[in-house]
Short mmCIF file of C-alpha atoms and ligand atoms in Angstrom, two decimals:
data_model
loop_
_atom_site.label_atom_id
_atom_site.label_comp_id
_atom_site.label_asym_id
_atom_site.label_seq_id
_atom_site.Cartn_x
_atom_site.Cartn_y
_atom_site.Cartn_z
CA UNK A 677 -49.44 -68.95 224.35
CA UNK A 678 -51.88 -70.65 226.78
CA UNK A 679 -54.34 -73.99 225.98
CA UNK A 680 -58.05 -72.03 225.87
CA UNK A 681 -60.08 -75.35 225.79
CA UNK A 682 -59.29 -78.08 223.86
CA UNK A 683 -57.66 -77.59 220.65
CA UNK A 684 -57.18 -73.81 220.33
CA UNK A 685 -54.13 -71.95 221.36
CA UNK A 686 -54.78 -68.23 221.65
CA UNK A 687 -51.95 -65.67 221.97
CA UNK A 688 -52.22 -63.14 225.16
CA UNK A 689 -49.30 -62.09 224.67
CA UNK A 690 -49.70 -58.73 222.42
CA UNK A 691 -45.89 -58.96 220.80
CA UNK A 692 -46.92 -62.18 219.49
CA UNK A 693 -49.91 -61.69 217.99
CA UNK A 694 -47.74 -58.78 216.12
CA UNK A 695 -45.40 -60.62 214.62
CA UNK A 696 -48.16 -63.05 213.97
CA UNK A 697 -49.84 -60.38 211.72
CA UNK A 698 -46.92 -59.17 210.31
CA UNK A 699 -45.70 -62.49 208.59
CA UNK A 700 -49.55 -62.46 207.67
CA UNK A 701 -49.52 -58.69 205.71
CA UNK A 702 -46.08 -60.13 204.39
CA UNK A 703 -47.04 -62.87 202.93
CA UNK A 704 -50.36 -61.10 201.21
CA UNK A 705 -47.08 -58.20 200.31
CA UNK A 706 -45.11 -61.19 198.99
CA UNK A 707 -48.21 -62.87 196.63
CA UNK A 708 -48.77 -59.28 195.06
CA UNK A 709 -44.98 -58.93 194.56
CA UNK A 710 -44.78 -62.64 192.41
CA UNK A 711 -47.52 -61.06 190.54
CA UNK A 712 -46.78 -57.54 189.64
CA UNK A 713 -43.05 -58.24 188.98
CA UNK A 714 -41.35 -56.70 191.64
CA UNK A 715 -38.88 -59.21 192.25
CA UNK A 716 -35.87 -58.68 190.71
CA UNK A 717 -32.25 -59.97 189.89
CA UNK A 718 -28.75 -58.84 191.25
CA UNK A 719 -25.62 -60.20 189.51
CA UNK A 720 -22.34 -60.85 191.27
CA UNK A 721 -19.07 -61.66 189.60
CA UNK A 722 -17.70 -64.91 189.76
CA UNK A 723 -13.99 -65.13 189.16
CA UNK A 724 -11.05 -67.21 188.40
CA UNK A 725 -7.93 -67.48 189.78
CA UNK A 726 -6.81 -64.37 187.20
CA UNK A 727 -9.26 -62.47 188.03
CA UNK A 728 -11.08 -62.87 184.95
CA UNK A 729 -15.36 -62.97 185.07
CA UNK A 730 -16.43 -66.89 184.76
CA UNK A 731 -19.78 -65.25 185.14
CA UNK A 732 -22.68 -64.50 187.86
CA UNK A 733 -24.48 -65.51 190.88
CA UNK A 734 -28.03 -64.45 190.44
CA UNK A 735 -29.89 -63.42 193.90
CA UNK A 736 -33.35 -62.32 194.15
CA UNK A 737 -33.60 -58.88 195.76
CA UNK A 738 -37.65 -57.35 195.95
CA UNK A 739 -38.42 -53.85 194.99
CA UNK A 740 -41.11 -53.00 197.65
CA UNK A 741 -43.05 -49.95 196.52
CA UNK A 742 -43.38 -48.65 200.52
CA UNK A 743 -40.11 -50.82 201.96
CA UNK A 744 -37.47 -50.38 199.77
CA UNK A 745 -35.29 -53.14 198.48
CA UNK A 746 -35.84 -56.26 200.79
CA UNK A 747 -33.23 -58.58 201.03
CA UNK A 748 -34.00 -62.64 200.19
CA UNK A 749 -32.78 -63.31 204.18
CA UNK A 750 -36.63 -61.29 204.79
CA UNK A 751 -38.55 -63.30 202.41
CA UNK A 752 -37.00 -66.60 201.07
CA UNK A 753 -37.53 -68.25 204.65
CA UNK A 754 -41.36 -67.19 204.39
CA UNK A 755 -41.59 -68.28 200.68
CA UNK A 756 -40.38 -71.35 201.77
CA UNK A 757 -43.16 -72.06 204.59
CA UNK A 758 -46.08 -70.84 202.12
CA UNK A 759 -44.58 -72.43 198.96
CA UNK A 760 -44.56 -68.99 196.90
CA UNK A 761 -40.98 -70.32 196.25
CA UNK A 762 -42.05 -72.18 193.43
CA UNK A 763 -43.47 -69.99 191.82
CA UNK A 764 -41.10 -67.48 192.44
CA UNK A 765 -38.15 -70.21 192.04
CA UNK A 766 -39.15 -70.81 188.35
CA UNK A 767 -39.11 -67.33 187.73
CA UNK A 768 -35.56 -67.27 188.72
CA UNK A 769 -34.77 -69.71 186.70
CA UNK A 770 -36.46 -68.53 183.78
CA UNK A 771 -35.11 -65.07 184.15
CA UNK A 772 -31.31 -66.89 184.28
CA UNK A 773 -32.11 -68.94 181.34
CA UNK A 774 -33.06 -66.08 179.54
CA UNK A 775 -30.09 -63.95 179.91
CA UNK A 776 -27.93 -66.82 179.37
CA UNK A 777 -29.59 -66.78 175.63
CA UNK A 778 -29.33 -62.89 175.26
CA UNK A 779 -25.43 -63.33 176.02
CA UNK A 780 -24.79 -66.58 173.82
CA UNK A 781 -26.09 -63.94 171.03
CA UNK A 782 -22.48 -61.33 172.22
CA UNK A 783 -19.19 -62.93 170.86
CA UNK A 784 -17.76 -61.55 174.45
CA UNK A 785 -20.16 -62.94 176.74
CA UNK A 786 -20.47 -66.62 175.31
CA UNK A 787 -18.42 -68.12 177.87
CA UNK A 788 -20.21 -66.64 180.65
CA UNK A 789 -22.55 -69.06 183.47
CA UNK A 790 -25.17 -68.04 185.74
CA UNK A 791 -25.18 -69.82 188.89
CA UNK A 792 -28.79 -69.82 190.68
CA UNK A 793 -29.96 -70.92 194.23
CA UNK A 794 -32.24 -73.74 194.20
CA UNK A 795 -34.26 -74.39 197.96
CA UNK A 796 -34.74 -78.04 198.99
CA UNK A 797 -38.55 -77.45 198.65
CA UNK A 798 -37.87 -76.66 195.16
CA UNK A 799 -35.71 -79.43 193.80
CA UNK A 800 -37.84 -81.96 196.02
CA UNK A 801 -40.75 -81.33 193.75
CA UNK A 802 -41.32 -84.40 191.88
CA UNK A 803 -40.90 -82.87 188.23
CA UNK A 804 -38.08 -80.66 189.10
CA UNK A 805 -36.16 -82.26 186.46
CA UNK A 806 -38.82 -81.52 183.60
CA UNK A 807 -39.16 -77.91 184.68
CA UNK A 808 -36.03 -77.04 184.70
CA UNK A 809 -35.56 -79.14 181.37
CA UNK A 810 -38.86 -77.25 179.79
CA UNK A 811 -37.29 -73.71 180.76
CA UNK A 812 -34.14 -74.36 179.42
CA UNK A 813 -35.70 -75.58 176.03
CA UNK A 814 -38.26 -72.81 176.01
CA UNK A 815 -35.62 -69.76 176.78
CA UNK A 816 -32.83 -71.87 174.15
CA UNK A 817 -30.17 -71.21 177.06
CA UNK A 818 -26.84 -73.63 176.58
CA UNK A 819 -27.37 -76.08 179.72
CA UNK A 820 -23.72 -75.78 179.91
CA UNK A 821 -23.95 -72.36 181.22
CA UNK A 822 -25.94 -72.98 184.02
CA UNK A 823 -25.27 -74.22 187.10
CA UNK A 824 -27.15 -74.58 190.31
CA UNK A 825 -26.68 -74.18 193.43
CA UNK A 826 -27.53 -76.47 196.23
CA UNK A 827 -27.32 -76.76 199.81
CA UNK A 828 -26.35 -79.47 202.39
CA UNK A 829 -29.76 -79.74 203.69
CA UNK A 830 -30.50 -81.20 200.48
CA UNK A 831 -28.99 -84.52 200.71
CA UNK A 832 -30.09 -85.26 204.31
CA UNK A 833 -33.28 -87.13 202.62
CA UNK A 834 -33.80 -89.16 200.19
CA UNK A 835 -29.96 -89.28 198.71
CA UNK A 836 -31.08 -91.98 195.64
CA UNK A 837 -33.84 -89.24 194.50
CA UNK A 838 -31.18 -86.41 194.82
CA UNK A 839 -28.58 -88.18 192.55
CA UNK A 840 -31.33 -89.75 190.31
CA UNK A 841 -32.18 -85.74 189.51
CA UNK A 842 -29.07 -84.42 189.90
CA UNK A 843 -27.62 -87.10 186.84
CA UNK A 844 -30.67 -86.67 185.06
CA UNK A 845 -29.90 -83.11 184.81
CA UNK A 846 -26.13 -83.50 184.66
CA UNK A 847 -26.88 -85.55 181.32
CA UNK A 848 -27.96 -82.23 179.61
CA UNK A 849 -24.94 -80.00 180.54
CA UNK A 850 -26.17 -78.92 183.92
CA UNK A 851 -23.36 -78.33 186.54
CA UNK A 852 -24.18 -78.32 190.06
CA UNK A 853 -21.73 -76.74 192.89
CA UNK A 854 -22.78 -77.48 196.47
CA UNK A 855 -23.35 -73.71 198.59
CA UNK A 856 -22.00 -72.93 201.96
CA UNK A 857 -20.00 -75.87 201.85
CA UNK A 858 -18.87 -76.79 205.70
CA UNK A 859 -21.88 -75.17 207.55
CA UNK A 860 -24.30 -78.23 207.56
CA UNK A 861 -23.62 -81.26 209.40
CA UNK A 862 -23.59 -84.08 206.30
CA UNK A 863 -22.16 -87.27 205.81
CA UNK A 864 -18.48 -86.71 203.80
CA UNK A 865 -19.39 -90.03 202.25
CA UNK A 866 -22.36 -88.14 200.13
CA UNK A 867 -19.91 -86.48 198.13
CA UNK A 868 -18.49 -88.79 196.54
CA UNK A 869 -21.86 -89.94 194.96
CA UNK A 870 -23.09 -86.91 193.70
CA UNK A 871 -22.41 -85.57 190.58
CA UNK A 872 -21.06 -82.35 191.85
CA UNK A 873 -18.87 -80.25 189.47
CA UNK A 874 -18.10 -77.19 192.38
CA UNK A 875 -17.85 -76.88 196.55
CA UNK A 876 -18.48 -73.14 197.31
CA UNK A 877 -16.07 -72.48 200.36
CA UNK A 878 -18.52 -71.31 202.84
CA UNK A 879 -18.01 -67.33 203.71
CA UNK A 880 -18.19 -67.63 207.24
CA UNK A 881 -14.67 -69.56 207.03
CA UNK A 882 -13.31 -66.80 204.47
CA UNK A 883 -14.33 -63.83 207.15
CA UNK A 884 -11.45 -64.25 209.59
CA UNK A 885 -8.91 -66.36 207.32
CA UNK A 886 -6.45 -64.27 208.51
CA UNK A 887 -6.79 -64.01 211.81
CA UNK A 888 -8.34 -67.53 213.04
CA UNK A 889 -6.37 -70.29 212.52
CA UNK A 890 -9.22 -72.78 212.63
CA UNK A 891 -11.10 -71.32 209.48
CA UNK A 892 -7.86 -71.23 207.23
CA UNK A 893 -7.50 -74.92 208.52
CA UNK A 894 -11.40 -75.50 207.46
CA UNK A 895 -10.90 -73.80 204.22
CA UNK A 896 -7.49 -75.39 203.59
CA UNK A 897 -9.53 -79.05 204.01
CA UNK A 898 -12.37 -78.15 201.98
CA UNK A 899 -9.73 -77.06 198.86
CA UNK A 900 -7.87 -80.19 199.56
CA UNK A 901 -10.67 -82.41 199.14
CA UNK A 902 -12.28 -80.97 196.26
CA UNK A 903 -9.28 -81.52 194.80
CA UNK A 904 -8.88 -84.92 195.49
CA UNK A 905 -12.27 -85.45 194.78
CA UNK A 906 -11.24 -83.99 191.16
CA UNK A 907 -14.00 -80.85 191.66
CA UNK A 908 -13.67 -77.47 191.02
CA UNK A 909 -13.46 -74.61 194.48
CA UNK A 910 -14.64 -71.47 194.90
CA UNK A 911 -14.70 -69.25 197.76
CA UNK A 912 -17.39 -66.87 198.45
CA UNK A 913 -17.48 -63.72 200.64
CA UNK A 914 -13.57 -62.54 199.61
CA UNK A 915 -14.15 -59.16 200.72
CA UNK A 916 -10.00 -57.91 200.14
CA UNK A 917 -7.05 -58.97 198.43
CA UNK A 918 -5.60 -60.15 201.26
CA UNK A 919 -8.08 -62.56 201.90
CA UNK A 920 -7.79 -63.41 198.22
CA UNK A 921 -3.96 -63.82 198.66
CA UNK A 922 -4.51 -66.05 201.00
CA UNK A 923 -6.77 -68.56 199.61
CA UNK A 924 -4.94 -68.33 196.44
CA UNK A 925 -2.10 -69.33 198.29
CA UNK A 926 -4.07 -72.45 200.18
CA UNK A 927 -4.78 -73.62 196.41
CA UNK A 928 -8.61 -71.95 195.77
CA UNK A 929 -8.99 -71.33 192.04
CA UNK A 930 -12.31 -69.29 191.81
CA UNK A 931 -13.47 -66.45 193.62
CA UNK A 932 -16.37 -64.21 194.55
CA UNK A 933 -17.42 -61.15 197.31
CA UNK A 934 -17.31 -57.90 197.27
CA UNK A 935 -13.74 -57.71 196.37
CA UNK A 936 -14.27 -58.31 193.24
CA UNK A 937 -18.03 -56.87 192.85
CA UNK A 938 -21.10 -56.89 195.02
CA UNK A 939 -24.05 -57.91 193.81
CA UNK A 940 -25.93 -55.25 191.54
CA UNK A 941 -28.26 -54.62 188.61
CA UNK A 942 -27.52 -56.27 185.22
CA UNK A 943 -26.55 -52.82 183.92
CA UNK A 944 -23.80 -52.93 187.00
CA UNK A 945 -23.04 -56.77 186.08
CA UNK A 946 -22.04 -55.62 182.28
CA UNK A 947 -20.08 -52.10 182.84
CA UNK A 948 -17.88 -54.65 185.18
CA UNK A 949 -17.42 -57.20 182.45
CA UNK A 950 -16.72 -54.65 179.50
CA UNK A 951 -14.40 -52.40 181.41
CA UNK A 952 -12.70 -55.68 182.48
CA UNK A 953 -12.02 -56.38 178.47
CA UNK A 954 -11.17 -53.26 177.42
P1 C2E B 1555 -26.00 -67.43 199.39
O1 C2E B 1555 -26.46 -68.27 198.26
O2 C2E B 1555 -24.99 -68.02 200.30
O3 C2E B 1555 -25.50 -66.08 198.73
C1 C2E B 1555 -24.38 -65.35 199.18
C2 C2E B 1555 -24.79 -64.18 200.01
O4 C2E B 1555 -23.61 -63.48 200.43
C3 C2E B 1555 -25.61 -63.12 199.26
O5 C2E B 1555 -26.51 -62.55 200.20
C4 C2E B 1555 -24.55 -62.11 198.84
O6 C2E B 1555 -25.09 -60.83 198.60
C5 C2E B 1555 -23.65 -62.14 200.03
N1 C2E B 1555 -22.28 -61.73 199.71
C6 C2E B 1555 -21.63 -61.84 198.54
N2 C2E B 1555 -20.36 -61.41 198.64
C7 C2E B 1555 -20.19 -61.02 199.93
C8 C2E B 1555 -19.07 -60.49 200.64
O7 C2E B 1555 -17.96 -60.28 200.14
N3 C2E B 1555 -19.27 -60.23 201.97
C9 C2E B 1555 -20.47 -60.45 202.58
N4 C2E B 1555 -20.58 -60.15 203.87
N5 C2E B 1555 -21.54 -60.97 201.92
C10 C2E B 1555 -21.39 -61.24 200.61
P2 C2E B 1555 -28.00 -62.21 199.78
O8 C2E B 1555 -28.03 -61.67 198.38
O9 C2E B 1555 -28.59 -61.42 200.88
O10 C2E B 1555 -28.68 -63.65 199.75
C11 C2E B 1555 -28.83 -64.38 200.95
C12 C2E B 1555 -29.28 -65.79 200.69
O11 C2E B 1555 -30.60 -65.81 200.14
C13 C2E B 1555 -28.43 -66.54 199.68
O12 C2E B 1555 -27.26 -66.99 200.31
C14 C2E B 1555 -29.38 -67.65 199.30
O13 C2E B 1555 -29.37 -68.67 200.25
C15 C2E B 1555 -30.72 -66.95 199.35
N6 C2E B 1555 -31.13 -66.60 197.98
C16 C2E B 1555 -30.82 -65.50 197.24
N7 C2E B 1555 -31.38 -65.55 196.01
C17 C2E B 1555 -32.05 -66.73 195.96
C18 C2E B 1555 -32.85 -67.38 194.96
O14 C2E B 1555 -33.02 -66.92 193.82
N8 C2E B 1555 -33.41 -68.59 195.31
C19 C2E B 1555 -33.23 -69.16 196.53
N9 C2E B 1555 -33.81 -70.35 196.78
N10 C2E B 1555 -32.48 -68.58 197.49
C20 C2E B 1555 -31.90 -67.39 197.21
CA1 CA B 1556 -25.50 -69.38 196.68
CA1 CA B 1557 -23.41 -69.40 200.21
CA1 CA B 1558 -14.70 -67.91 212.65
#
């Protein structure tokens, strides 16, 4: 990019202006999506240290009409920038809520929870506590099904505003587990003052567990101080039993990856969980 007079910056350089115009066609592609329902949910199984379903992680996957499914890694950064994750966040968690109630209505499925991302642009709104309140009332899901997810990058800012919401919504049943635990660079002292219920071993330390002696040492630390810290552990990305083995074996109680089911349709989600009690 080069200065062209005083406050204008003008690309010259015609692989910029692409991707320039790409984001732009995405993000009109994106806007029609939130509006003509092509976003969708995948399921994948959460387990315990049995084996047995706890329940689901929900992630977003978007049926494009010309592109196929697109995964959230190709649009959740540009939702983000634009703020079409609101919109699209509250339809998550409406969609989540929603099953939650068509399940507490199945004598087998009761016990089930949905776990769903939340982004930090998200829970930073100021009434993220009533909306998430108001679509848990509206859809009569059991707040002590749900759980959400949040990241590290959360509690950089503002860490009196993050606990205020996090206990307000605690107070109704709402767990919250704390995603790719390990990968962010905050204070170990935050932990202790948020009402967290889960750490989700990050997968990037479950990957080579085997084979690199620094990730089962990472891994080992986070399981040991969840413990201590009296919270629950899960591990995500546990792609064979071996890897499984292992972290059972380092004291990990919950699991999820493709071991035990990648993410799919509902439909997918079910067949799993019925063939599972039969
Ligand atoms: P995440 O929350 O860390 O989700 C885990 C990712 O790992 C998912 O990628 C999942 O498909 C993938 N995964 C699960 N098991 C395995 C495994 O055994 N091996 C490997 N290699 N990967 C596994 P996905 O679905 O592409 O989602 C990527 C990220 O997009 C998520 O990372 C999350 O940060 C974000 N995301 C997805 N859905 C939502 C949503 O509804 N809201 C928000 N804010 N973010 C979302
Ligand atoms: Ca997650
Ligand atoms: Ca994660
Ligand atoms: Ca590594």
């Amino acid at each position: 990019a080069k200065a062209a007079g005083r406050n204008t910056v003008r690309f010259f350089d015609p692989a910029m202006q692409a991707a320039v115009d790409a984001r732009a066609a995405l993000e009109d592609d994106l806007r029609h999506a939130v509006a003509n329902n092509q976003l969708m949910l995948y399921y994948q199984p959460q387990v315990d240290a049995h084996d047995r379903i706890l329940g689901a992680e929900v992630l977003l996957r978007w049926r494009h009409p010309q592109r196929g499914m697109v995964m959230p890694g190709e649009f959740i950064p540009l939702s983000e920038d634009t703020g079409l994750i609101l919109p699209i966040g509250a339809w998550v968690l409406e969609t989540a809520c929603a099953q939650l109630k068509a399940w507490a209505a199945r004598e087998d499925c009761q016990h089930l929870t949905i776990s769903v991302n939340v982004s930090a642009r998200q829970f930073r709104q100021s009434d993220f506590v009533e909306q998430v309140l108001s679509i848990v009332l509206a859809t009569g899901a059991n707040p002590h099904r749900l759980k959400l997810e949040l990241t590290e990058s959360l509690m950089v800012n503002n860490l009196e505003e993050t606990v205020n919401k996090m206990e307000a919504l605690n107070d109704q049943g709402i767990a919250f587990s704390l995603d790719d635990f390990g990968t962010g660079y905050s204070s170990l002292s935050y932990l202790q003052r948020l009402p967290l219920k889960q750490l989700k071993i990050d997968q990037s330390f479950v990957r080579d567990l085997l084979v690199d002696s620094k990730d089962a040492a990472i891994a080992q630390t986070v399981i040991n101080l969840a413990q201590n810290l009296g919270l629950a552990v899960i591990a995500e990305g546990v792609e064979t039993q071996a890897q499984r083995d292992f972290l059972e074996r380092l004291g990990c109680q919950a699991y999820q990856g493709y071991f035990f089911g990648r993410p799919g349709p509902l439909q997918d989600f079910e067949k799993l969980l019925f063939a599972e009690a039969l």
